[in-house]
């Protein structure tokens, strides 16, 4: 049958181990693209992705391939996002294939996301081919890394494939292995239509484009289809594959991968993980594992200049068209005026959206410190979800306060284990496990409050391990915690946008540190500025900025005119990112003061 000649596979790897480079090399060796076409990395389309070296949007490619056995195959390479924030999308992309190439950098070894990705692949019953990459580098140690994979993960490495994605060594052999070692898809072309949505995006001409994997049945242009989770029906107006450019196709059947357009207007009507079926002859059971992606991290986004409010609103609308996991709602702050409360899957997702707003849409933003979502049981028997610290009810109204925890795995060379344990303890972590992956690499498991990660965890992890530690985490559950709201006051007035929720035991430390940080970041004014931290009405820290009388240029003694000009320009630049609070100007940095307490 047709299915015998199809191989659906993904490439999984820890970041920077060479996933994108290998994908490009496979496309080149199979003749799908020429070296000349390779704008950097074909699969990473967006600028920000390229700069950050991560792939955010999954892109799948159909690769026709004539194997050494003389037969013609279709290889569907299904790309996966490469970051912990997008774990659910990764699992859905993997659910669309039968096998994966596990790329491990032979100069680095197994890392946190190597393991996390392997778990996801095994959950999806994948056949996994271990690929040891970067063998062109003198520091590559293929045998050592094989042992690490065998002992740490339990994957047989006797047929692991050494390659250099960069130079192409071993890649042709690897492509043959995809055909020989990965299983073809199963499925019944005569059963009712059942297809898995593993990616979707909004296109201004086509409406929503849906990438899907056929599990059972057939789909044709003109068919009436139905999305399982919403029950809404559509007509397929376009059907095709990316190879790598768009190729229109009349019919796809069980085992194949493609895209369709069906005049779907909003992305939330074609969610990743949903099942596509036929309107007239629907399947009875949807594909397992469908979840709604839920924002986990929130922050306020405000235009630095309030005249940009409308433009910010329109830009958020546009971004949401293409990102069902991103949410926003209007919000008003006494300190910042009119803006939006925005929800993200995680910190990276948040940074990407903030960057796009500033870069693509050219809006100067004030972003408040990110917050997790707290759960509060109140004295009047209600349960509230709080995504903005300033909205936390007064202590007298709270019966129990809960915060989200994550399960985390950290991979670290053994000489840094002490630092990492200390960090996790300081972050209120509960140790679950510690084991050796090899003689020199350790895996540490912790349950930690998510809020502590949102603070400076990642930077501290990196600095505590000279950059060698890697981590992966997933949401586990809510735990009750002794937390308080810390308000920051400027000349007596609480600034809502500076409120933070912290553990009671750390409140004094935070209060003092944030007050000091504000003292340093708020430019001195012509009058005295008093900065206080308080819990309820109780002031726990106080700082003071003395008035300044002289023009800032007076600092440049002498006549260095370029230096003066630079200083003025810098001042002007700084202005854009300021917000006036009463008569005090607060720079963007002040709103993130709690995050970097150095
Ligand atoms: P990804 O994050 O897994 O997609 O990793 P990339 O494909 O972006 O590769 C990360 C870095 O490693 C880039 O600078 C690549 O040029 C480099 N790289 C990837 N494969 C190889 C290889 O086989 N040899 C060498 N020397 N460098 C490689
Ligand atoms: Mg990449």
Coordinates of C-alpha atoms and ligand atoms in Angstrom, one line a residue:
X1 CA 0.0 0.0 0.0
X2 CA 0.9 3.7 -0.2
X3 CA 1.5 3.8 3.6
X4 CA 4.4 1.3 3.3
X5 CA 6.4 4.1 1.5
X6 CA 5.7 6.8 4.0
X7 CA 7.9 7.7 7.0
X8 CA 6.8 10.4 9.4
X9 CA 9.5 11.6 11.7
X10 CA 10.6 14.5 14.0
X11 CA 14.0 15.7 15.1
X12 CA 14.3 16.1 18.8
X13 CA 17.3 17.8 20.6
X14 CA 18.4 20.0 23.4
X15 CA 18.7 23.6 22.2
X16 CA 21.9 24.2 20.1
X17 CA 22.6 20.5 19.6
X18 CA 22.0 20.9 15.8
X19 CA 18.3 20.2 15.1
X20 CA 17.8 23.0 12.5
X21 CA 21.2 22.4 10.9
X22 CA 20.4 18.7 10.5
X23 CA 17.0 19.4 9.0
X24 CA 18.6 21.7 6.5
X25 CA 21.2 19.1 5.6
X26 CA 18.5 16.4 5.1
X27 CA 16.6 18.7 2.8
X28 CA 19.8 19.4 0.8
X29 CA 21.0 15.8 0.6
X30 CA 17.5 14.7 -0.7
X31 CA 17.7 17.4 -3.3
X32 CA 14.6 19.3 -1.9
X33 CA 16.6 22.5 -1.6
X34 CA 19.9 23.5 -3.0
X35 CA 22.7 24.9 -0.8
X36 CA 22.0 28.2 -2.6
X37 CA 18.4 28.3 -1.4
X38 CA 19.4 27.9 2.2
X39 CA 18.7 31.3 3.6
X40 CA 20.4 30.5 6.9
X41 CA 18.1 27.8 8.1
X42 CA 15.1 27.1 6.0
X43 CA 12.9 25.9 8.8
X44 CA 13.4 28.9 11.1
X45 CA 11.3 31.5 9.3
X46 CA 10.9 34.4 11.7
X47 CA 13.7 36.9 12.4
X48 CA 13.5 36.6 16.1
X49 CA 13.7 32.9 15.9
X50 CA 16.8 33.1 13.8
X51 CA 18.5 35.5 16.2
X52 CA 17.6 33.4 19.2
X53 CA 18.4 30.2 17.3
X54 CA 15.1 28.5 18.3
X55 CA 12.2 27.3 16.2
X56 CA 8.9 28.6 17.5
X57 CA 6.4 27.6 14.9
X58 CA 6.4 24.1 13.8
X59 CA 7.0 23.6 10.0
X60 CA 6.6 20.3 8.3
X61 CA 8.1 19.4 5.0
X62 CA 7.3 16.6 2.6
X63 CA 10.5 15.1 1.1
X64 CA 10.3 12.7 -1.9
X65 CA 13.2 10.3 -1.7
X66 CA 14.5 7.5 -3.8
X67 CA 16.2 5.0 -1.5
X68 CA 19.2 2.8 -2.3
X69 CA 16.8 -0.1 -2.6
X70 CA 15.4 1.6 -5.7
X71 CA 12.0 2.4 -4.2
X72 CA 10.4 5.8 -3.9
X73 CA 9.5 7.1 -0.4
X74 CA 7.8 10.1 1.1
X75 CA 9.5 11.4 4.2
X76 CA 7.5 13.8 6.2
X77 CA 9.8 15.8 8.5
X78 CA 7.8 17.4 11.3
X79 CA 9.6 20.2 13.0
X80 CA 9.0 20.8 16.8
X81 CA 9.4 23.9 18.8
X82 CA 12.5 23.8 20.9
X83 CA 11.7 25.3 24.3
X84 CA 10.1 24.2 27.5
X85 CA 7.3 26.8 27.2
X86 CA 6.0 24.9 24.1
X87 CA 6.0 21.4 25.6
X88 CA 2.4 20.7 24.7
X89 CA 3.0 21.7 21.0
X90 CA 6.0 19.4 20.9
X91 CA 4.0 16.5 22.2
X92 CA 1.4 17.1 19.5
X93 CA 4.0 17.3 16.8
X94 CA 5.4 14.0 18.1
X95 CA 2.0 12.5 18.1
X96 CA 1.9 13.1 14.4
X97 CA 4.9 10.8 13.7
X98 CA 6.1 7.2 14.2
X99 CA 9.7 7.9 14.9
X100 CA 12.3 10.5 15.8
X101 CA 15.9 11.3 15.4
X102 CA 17.4 12.1 18.8
X103 CA 20.2 14.5 18.1
X104 CA 22.8 14.8 20.8
X105 CA 25.8 17.1 20.5
X106 CA 28.8 14.7 20.8
X107 CA 30.8 17.5 22.4
X108 CA 28.2 18.1 25.1
X109 CA 26.3 15.0 25.9
X110 CA 22.8 14.5 27.3
X111 CA 21.0 17.7 28.6
X112 CA 17.8 18.4 30.3
X113 CA 15.7 18.9 27.2
X114 CA 17.3 15.8 25.6
X115 CA 15.7 13.7 28.3
X116 CA 12.4 15.7 28.4
X117 CA 12.0 15.2 24.6
X118 CA 12.9 11.5 24.8
X119 CA 10.1 11.0 27.4
X120 CA 7.6 12.8 25.1
X121 CA 8.7 10.6 22.1
X122 CA 8.4 7.4 24.2
X123 CA 5.0 8.4 25.4
X124 CA 4.1 8.6 21.7
X125 CA 5.5 5.1 21.1
X126 CA 8.3 6.4 18.8
X127 CA 11.1 4.3 17.4
X128 CA 14.1 6.5 18.2
X129 CA 17.3 6.7 16.2
X130 CA 20.1 8.2 18.3
X131 CA 22.2 10.7 16.3
X132 CA 25.6 11.9 17.6
X133 CA 26.2 15.3 16.0
X134 CA 29.2 17.6 15.5
X135 CA 31.7 14.7 14.9
X136 CA 33.7 17.2 12.8
X137 CA 34.8 18.9 16.0
X138 CA 37.9 17.6 17.7
X139 CA 36.2 17.6 21.2
X140 CA 33.5 15.2 20.0
X141 CA 33.5 12.1 22.1
X142 CA 31.1 9.7 20.5
X143 CA 31.8 6.7 22.7
X144 CA 31.4 8.7 26.0
X145 CA 28.1 10.2 24.8
X146 CA 26.8 6.8 23.7
X147 CA 27.4 5.5 27.2
X148 CA 25.6 8.5 28.6
X149 CA 22.6 7.8 26.4
X150 CA 22.5 4.1 27.2
X151 CA 23.0 4.5 30.9
X152 CA 21.1 7.7 31.5
X153 CA 18.2 7.2 29.2
X154 CA 18.3 3.5 28.5
X155 CA 18.3 3.7 24.7
X156 CA 20.3 1.2 22.8
X157 CA 23.1 3.0 21.0
X158 CA 24.7 0.1 19.1
X159 CA 23.2 1.6 15.9
X160 CA 23.6 5.2 16.8
X161 CA 24.6 7.3 13.8
X162 CA 27.6 9.6 14.0
X163 CA 27.0 12.7 11.8
X164 CA 28.1 16.2 11.2
X165 CA 25.1 18.2 10.3
X166 CA 27.4 21.0 9.4
X167 CA 29.7 19.2 6.9
X168 CA 27.2 16.5 5.9
X169 CA 29.3 13.5 7.2
X170 CA 27.0 10.6 7.9
X171 CA 23.8 12.3 6.8
X172 CA 23.2 10.2 3.7
X173 CA 23.5 7.0 5.8
X174 CA 21.1 8.6 8.3
X175 CA 18.5 9.2 5.6
X176 CA 18.7 5.5 4.7
X177 CA 18.2 4.6 8.3
X178 CA 15.0 6.7 8.4
X179 CA 13.7 4.4 5.7
X180 CA 15.0 1.2 7.1
X181 CA 14.5 1.6 10.8
X182 CA 11.5 3.8 11.3
X183 CA 8.1 2.1 10.9
X184 CA 5.6 3.2 8.3
X185 CA 2.3 4.7 9.6
X186 CA -0.7 2.5 10.3
X187 CA -4.3 3.5 9.8
X188 CA -7.4 2.6 7.8
X189 CA -8.0 4.7 4.6
X190 CA -11.6 3.3 4.5
X191 CA -12.5 4.3 8.1
X192 CA -14.3 7.6 8.9
X193 CA -12.0 10.7 8.6
X194 CA -9.8 11.2 11.7
X195 CA -6.9 13.7 11.5
X196 CA -4.7 15.4 14.1
X197 CA -4.1 19.1 14.1
X198 CA -0.5 19.6 15.1
X199 CA 0.0 23.2 14.1
X200 CA -2.1 26.1 12.8
X201 CA -1.5 29.7 12.0
X202 CA -3.3 32.7 10.7
X203 CA -2.7 33.8 7.1
X204 CA -4.3 37.1 6.0
X205 CA -5.2 35.7 2.6
X206 CA -6.2 32.1 3.4
X207 CA -7.5 32.5 6.9
X208 CA -6.4 29.8 9.3
X209 CA -3.9 27.3 7.8
X210 CA -4.2 23.9 9.5
X211 CA -1.3 21.4 9.5
X212 CA -2.6 17.9 10.1
X213 CA -1.7 14.3 10.1
X214 CA -4.1 11.8 8.6
X215 CA -4.8 8.9 11.1
X216 CA -7.8 7.3 9.3
X217 CA -9.9 7.9 6.2
X218 CA -9.4 10.3 3.3
X219 CA -9.8 14.0 2.8
X220 CA -10.5 15.8 -0.5
X221 CA -10.8 19.3 -1.6
X222 CA -14.5 20.3 -1.3
X223 CA -15.2 17.9 1.6
X224 CA -17.3 19.0 4.6
X225 CA -15.3 18.6 7.7
X226 CA -15.9 19.2 11.4
X227 CA -13.6 20.1 14.3
X228 CA -14.2 17.8 17.1
X229 CA -13.7 20.2 20.1
X230 CA -16.0 23.0 18.7
X231 CA -18.4 20.9 16.6
X232 CA -18.2 23.6 13.9
X233 CA -18.2 22.4 10.3
X234 CA -16.3 23.8 7.3
X235 CA -15.7 23.2 3.6
X236 CA -12.1 22.3 2.6
X237 CA -11.3 25.0 0.1
X238 CA -7.6 24.2 -0.3
X239 CA -5.6 21.1 0.4
X240 CA -1.9 20.6 -0.1
X241 CA 1.6 19.9 1.2
X242 CA 4.7 22.0 1.8
X243 CA 7.6 20.5 -0.2
X244 CA 9.1 23.0 0.8
X245 CA 6.9 25.3 -1.3
X246 CA 3.1 24.9 -1.5
X247 CA 1.9 22.0 -3.6
X248 CA -1.9 21.7 -4.1
X249 CA -3.2 18.2 -3.8
X250 CA -6.7 16.6 -4.5
X251 CA -6.7 14.0 -1.8
X252 CA -4.8 12.8 1.2
X253 CA -5.3 9.6 3.0
X254 CA -4.4 7.7 6.2
X255 CA -0.7 8.1 7.1
X256 CA -0.1 11.3 5.2
X257 CA 0.7 14.8 6.3
X258 CA -0.6 18.0 4.8
X259 CA -2.4 21.3 5.3
X260 CA -5.9 22.6 4.6
X261 CA -7.6 25.9 4.5
X262 CA -11.4 26.0 5.2
X263 CA -12.2 29.7 5.7
X264 CA -11.6 29.3 9.4
X265 CA -11.5 32.8 10.8
X266 CA -9.9 32.5 14.2
X267 CA -7.1 30.4 15.4
X268 CA -8.9 29.3 18.4
X269 CA -11.3 27.3 16.2
X270 CA -8.4 25.1 15.0
X271 CA -6.5 24.3 18.1
X272 CA -3.4 22.2 18.2
X273 CA -4.3 18.7 19.4
X274 CA -7.9 18.8 18.1
X275 CA -9.3 16.1 15.9
X276 CA -10.6 16.8 12.3
X277 CA -13.4 14.5 11.2
X278 CA -16.1 14.5 8.5
X279 CA -19.4 16.3 8.9
X280 CA -21.5 13.4 7.5
X281 CA -19.6 10.4 8.7
X282 CA -17.8 11.5 11.9
X283 CA -15.5 9.3 13.9
X284 CA -16.8 8.4 17.3
X285 CA -13.7 8.8 19.3
X286 CA -11.3 11.8 19.1
X287 CA -7.6 11.5 19.2
X288 CA -6.4 11.3 22.8
X289 CA -4.4 14.0 24.5
X290 CA -6.2 17.2 23.5
X291 CA -5.6 20.1 25.9
X292 CA -6.3 23.8 25.8
X293 CA -3.0 25.7 26.1
X294 CA -3.3 27.9 29.2
X295 CA -1.4 31.0 30.0
X296 CA 0.8 30.5 33.0
X297 CA 2.6 33.9 33.3
X298 CA 1.0 37.3 33.3
X299 CA 2.3 40.8 33.1
X300 CA 0.9 44.3 32.4
X301 CA 1.8 45.9 29.1
X302 CA 1.4 49.7 28.8
X303 CA 2.3 52.1 26.1
X304 CA 5.1 54.4 27.4
X305 CA 3.3 57.1 25.6
X306 CA -0.5 56.9 26.1
X307 CA -1.2 58.1 22.6
X308 CA 0.0 54.7 21.4
X309 CA -2.8 52.9 23.3
X310 CA -4.9 52.3 20.2
X311 CA -1.9 51.0 18.2
X312 CA -1.0 48.7 21.1
X313 CA -4.5 47.3 21.1
X314 CA -4.5 46.7 17.4
X315 CA -1.0 45.1 17.6
X316 CA -2.1 42.7 20.4
X317 CA -5.1 41.8 18.3
X318 CA -2.9 40.9 15.4
X319 CA -0.5 38.9 17.5
X320 CA -3.4 36.9 19.0
X321 CA -4.6 36.1 15.5
X322 CA -1.5 34.0 15.2
X323 CA -1.1 32.8 18.7
X324 CA -4.0 31.1 20.4
X325 CA -2.0 30.6 23.6
X326 CA -1.5 34.3 24.1
X327 CA -4.3 36.2 25.9
X328 CA -4.9 39.9 26.7
X329 CA -7.5 42.0 28.5
X330 CA -7.8 45.7 29.0
X331 CA -6.5 46.8 32.4
X332 CA -6.2 50.2 34.2
X333 CA -3.4 51.0 36.5
X334 CA -3.3 54.1 38.7
X335 CA 0.3 54.4 38.0
X336 CA 0.5 53.4 34.4
X337 CA -2.9 54.4 33.0
X338 CA -4.6 52.3 30.3
X339 CA -3.0 49.1 29.2
X340 CA -3.5 45.4 29.0
X341 CA -3.1 42.3 31.2
X342 CA -1.4 39.8 29.0
X343 CA -1.0 36.0 29.6
X344 CA 1.8 33.8 28.2
X345 CA 2.8 30.1 28.3
X346 CA 6.0 31.0 30.0
X347 CA 8.8 33.5 30.2
X348 CA 10.3 32.9 26.8
X349 CA 6.9 33.3 25.2
X350 CA 6.5 36.6 27.1
X351 CA 9.8 37.9 25.9
X352 CA 9.1 37.0 22.3
X353 CA 5.8 38.8 22.3
X354 CA 7.3 41.9 24.0
X355 CA 10.1 42.0 21.5
X356 CA 7.7 41.7 18.5
X357 CA 5.6 44.5 19.8
X358 CA 8.6 46.7 20.1
X359 CA 10.2 45.7 16.9
X360 CA 7.6 44.8 14.4
X361 CA 4.9 47.2 15.7
X362 CA 7.3 49.9 16.9
X363 CA 5.7 50.5 20.3
X364 CA 7.6 51.6 23.3
X365 CA 6.3 49.5 26.2
X366 CA 6.4 49.6 29.9
X367 CA 6.1 46.0 31.1
X368 CA 5.4 45.2 34.7
X369 CA 7.1 42.3 36.5
X370 CA 5.7 38.9 35.4
X371 CA 3.4 37.1 37.9
X372 CA 2.1 33.6 38.1
X373 CA -1.6 32.8 38.8
X374 CA -2.5 32.5 42.5
X375 CA -5.6 30.8 43.8
X376 CA -7.3 32.4 46.7
X377 CA -10.1 31.1 48.9
X378 CA -11.9 34.0 50.5
X379 CA -13.9 34.4 53.7
X380 CA -17.1 34.7 51.7
X381 CA -16.6 31.2 50.3
X382 CA -15.3 32.2 46.8
X383 CA -12.3 30.9 44.9
X384 CA -10.5 33.6 42.9
X385 CA -7.7 33.3 40.4
X386 CA -5.3 36.2 40.8
X387 CA -3.0 37.1 37.9
X388 CA -2.1 40.6 39.1
X389 CA -0.5 41.0 42.6
X390 CA -2.2 44.4 43.2
X391 CA -5.6 42.5 43.0
X392 CA -4.8 40.2 45.9
X393 CA -7.5 40.7 48.5
X394 CA -6.6 42.1 51.9
X395 CA -5.2 39.5 54.4
X396 CA -8.4 39.7 56.4
X397 CA -10.4 38.3 53.4
X398 CA -8.1 35.4 52.7
X399 CA -8.7 32.0 54.1
X400 CA -6.1 30.1 52.1
X401 CA -3.7 31.2 49.4
X402 CA -2.3 28.7 46.9
X403 CA 0.5 29.0 44.4
X404 CA 1.5 26.9 41.4
X405 CA 4.4 24.5 41.7
X406 CA 6.5 22.9 38.9
X407 CA 8.4 19.6 38.8
X408 CA 11.9 20.5 37.6
X409 CA 14.9 18.5 36.4
X410 CA 18.3 20.1 36.4
X411 CA 21.3 18.4 34.6
X412 CA 24.6 19.6 35.9
X413 CA 28.3 18.5 36.0
X414 CA 29.0 17.2 39.4
X415 CA 31.4 20.0 40.5
X416 CA 28.4 22.4 40.5
X417 CA 25.9 20.2 42.3
X418 CA 26.4 22.0 45.6
X419 CA 25.6 25.4 44.1
X420 CA 22.5 24.1 42.4
X421 CA 21.2 22.4 45.6
X422 CA 21.8 25.6 47.5
X423 CA 19.9 27.6 44.9
X424 CA 16.9 25.2 44.8
X425 CA 16.7 25.2 48.6
X426 CA 16.8 29.0 48.7
X427 CA 14.0 29.0 46.2
X428 CA 11.8 27.0 48.5
X429 CA 12.3 23.8 46.5
X430 CA 11.5 20.3 47.8
X431 CA 14.1 17.8 46.6
X432 CA 12.6 14.7 44.9
X433 CA 15.6 12.8 43.5
X434 CA 19.2 13.0 42.6
X435 CA 21.1 10.5 40.4
X436 CA 24.2 10.2 38.3
X437 CA 23.7 10.2 34.5
X438 CA 27.4 9.3 34.1
X439 CA 30.4 9.6 36.3
X440 CA 30.5 13.3 36.0
X441 CA 26.9 14.4 35.2
X442 CA 24.1 14.6 37.8
X443 CA 20.3 14.9 37.4
X444 CA 18.5 16.7 40.2
X445 CA 14.7 16.7 40.6
X446 CA 12.8 19.3 42.6
X447 CA 9.3 20.5 43.2
X448 CA 9.5 24.3 43.2
X449 CA 7.1 27.3 43.4
X450 CA 6.7 28.5 39.8
X451 CA 7.0 32.1 41.0
X452 CA 10.6 31.5 42.1
X453 CA 11.5 30.5 38.5
X454 CA 9.8 33.5 37.2
X455 CA 12.1 35.6 39.3
X456 CA 15.8 35.1 38.6
X457 CA 16.1 31.3 38.7
X458 CA 17.4 30.8 35.2
X459 CA 20.1 33.4 35.4
X460 CA 21.2 32.0 38.8
X461 CA 21.2 28.5 37.5
X462 CA 23.5 29.5 34.7
X463 CA 25.9 31.6 36.8
X464 CA 26.0 28.9 39.5
X465 CA 27.2 26.3 37.0
X466 CA 29.4 28.5 34.6
X467 CA 26.6 28.0 32.1
X468 CA 26.7 24.2 32.1
X469 CA 23.5 23.4 33.9
X470 CA 20.3 22.9 31.8
X471 CA 16.8 22.5 33.1
X472 CA 13.3 21.5 32.1
X473 CA 10.1 21.8 34.0
X474 CA 6.4 21.2 33.8
X475 CA 3.5 22.4 35.9
X476 CA 2.6 20.0 38.7
X477 CA 0.0 21.4 41.1
X478 CA -1.2 24.1 43.5
X479 CA 0.1 24.1 47.1
X480 CA -1.0 26.4 49.9
X481 CA 1.7 28.9 50.9
X482 CA 2.2 31.7 53.4
X483 CA 2.4 34.6 51.0
X484 CA 1.9 38.3 51.4
X485 CA 1.4 41.3 49.1
X486 CA 4.2 43.7 49.3
X487 CA 3.3 47.3 48.3
X488 CA 5.8 49.9 47.2
X489 CA 4.9 53.5 48.1
X490 CA 6.4 56.6 46.5
X491 CA 6.0 59.7 48.6
X492 CA 3.3 57.9 50.5
X493 CA 1.2 56.6 47.6
X494 CA 1.2 52.8 46.8
X495 CA 2.1 52.2 43.2
X496 CA -0.2 49.4 42.0
X497 CA 2.1 48.3 39.2
X498 CA 5.0 47.7 41.7
X499 CA 3.1 45.4 44.0
X500 CA 4.6 41.9 44.3
X501 CA 3.5 38.7 46.1
X502 CA 6.2 37.1 48.1
X503 CA 6.7 34.5 50.8
X504 CA 6.2 36.0 54.3
X505 CA 9.7 34.9 55.4
X506 CA 11.3 36.7 52.5
X507 CA 9.2 39.8 52.7
X508 CA 11.7 41.9 54.6
X509 CA 14.5 40.9 52.4
X510 CA 12.5 41.7 49.3
X511 CA 11.1 44.9 50.7
X512 CA 14.5 46.2 51.5
X513 CA 16.1 45.1 48.3
X514 CA 13.3 46.5 46.1
X515 CA 13.3 49.8 47.9
X516 CA 17.0 50.1 47.4
X517 CA 16.7 49.1 43.7
X518 CA 14.0 51.8 43.2
X519 CA 16.2 54.4 44.9
X520 CA 18.9 53.6 42.4
X521 CA 16.6 53.5 39.3
X522 CA 14.4 56.4 39.9
X523 CA 16.2 59.5 38.7
X524 CA 16.7 62.2 41.4
X525 CA 14.1 64.9 41.2
X526 CA 14.0 68.6 42.2
X527 CA 12.3 67.5 45.4
X528 CA 12.7 64.7 48.0
X529 CA 11.4 61.2 47.1
X530 CA 10.6 58.8 49.8
X531 CA 10.4 55.1 48.8
X532 CA 8.7 52.6 51.2
X533 CA 7.9 49.0 51.2
X534 CA 4.8 47.9 53.2
X535 CA 2.7 44.9 54.1
X536 CA -0.8 46.3 54.6
X537 CA -0.1 49.4 56.6
X538 CA 3.1 48.3 58.1
X539 CA 6.2 49.9 56.6
X540 CA 9.1 47.4 56.5
X541 CA 11.6 49.4 54.5
X542 CA 12.3 53.0 53.7
X543 CA 14.7 54.8 51.4
X544 CA 15.1 58.4 50.4
X545 CA 16.3 60.2 47.4
X546 CA 17.6 63.7 48.2
X547 CA 16.6 66.6 45.9
X548 CA 18.9 67.5 43.1
X549 CA 19.4 71.1 42.1
X550 CA 21.7 71.2 39.1
X551 CA 21.3 70.4 35.4
X552 CA 22.6 67.0 34.5
X553 CA 25.2 68.6 32.1
X554 CA 26.9 70.1 35.1
X555 CA 28.3 66.6 35.6
X556 CA 30.5 66.9 32.5
X557 CA 33.1 69.4 33.8
X558 CA 35.0 71.0 31.0
X559 CA 34.0 71.3 27.4
X560 CA 33.8 67.8 25.9
X561 CA 30.9 68.6 23.6
X562 CA 30.4 65.1 22.2
X563 CA 30.1 63.7 25.6
X564 CA 27.5 66.2 26.5
X565 CA 25.5 65.5 23.4
X566 CA 25.7 61.8 24.1
X567 CA 24.4 62.3 27.6
X568 CA 21.5 64.4 26.3
X569 CA 20.7 61.8 23.7
X570 CA 20.8 59.1 26.3
X571 CA 18.5 61.2 28.5
X572 CA 16.1 61.6 25.7
X573 CA 16.2 57.9 24.9
X574 CA 15.5 57.1 28.5
X575 CA 12.5 59.5 28.5
X576 CA 10.6 57.2 26.1
X577 CA 10.6 54.4 28.7
X578 CA 9.4 56.6 31.6
X579 CA 6.1 56.8 33.3
X580 CA 5.0 59.8 35.4
X581 CA 3.6 58.8 38.7
X582 CA 2.2 61.9 40.4
X583 CA 5.2 64.1 39.8
X584 CA 7.8 61.4 39.9
X585 CA 9.2 59.8 36.8
X586 CA 9.6 56.0 36.9
X587 CA 11.8 54.3 34.3
X588 CA 10.9 50.9 32.9
X589 CA 13.6 49.3 35.1
X590 CA 11.7 50.3 38.2
X591 CA 8.8 48.1 37.2
X592 CA 11.1 45.1 37.0
X593 CA 13.0 46.0 40.1
X594 CA 11.8 43.0 42.0
X595 CA 13.2 40.6 39.4
X596 CA 16.8 41.5 39.5
X597 CA 17.9 42.0 43.1
X598 CA 21.6 42.3 42.7
Ligands
LIG1 P1 19.2 23.8 17.3 O1 19.0 24.8 18.4 O2 19.2 22.4 17.8 O3 18.3 24.0 16.1 O4 20.7 24.0 16.8 P2 21.3 24.6 15.4 O5 21.0 23.8 14.3 O6 20.8 26.0 15.4 O7 22.8 24.6 15.7 C1 23.4 25.2 16.8 C2 24.8 25.6 16.5 O8 25.6 24.5 16.3 C3 24.9 26.4 15.2 O9 25.9 27.4 15.4 C4 25.4 25.4 14.2 O10 26.1 26.0 13.2 C5 26.2 24.5 15.0 N1 26.3 23.1 14.5 C6 25.2 22.4 14.2 N2 25.6 21.2 13.7 C7 27.0 21.2 13.7 C8 28.0 20.2 13.4 O11 27.7 19.1 12.9 N3 29.3 20.6 13.5 C9 29.6 21.9 14.0 N4 30.9 22.2 14.1 N5 28.7 22.8 14.4 C10 27.4 22.4 14.2
LIG2 MG1 16.8 25.5 15.7

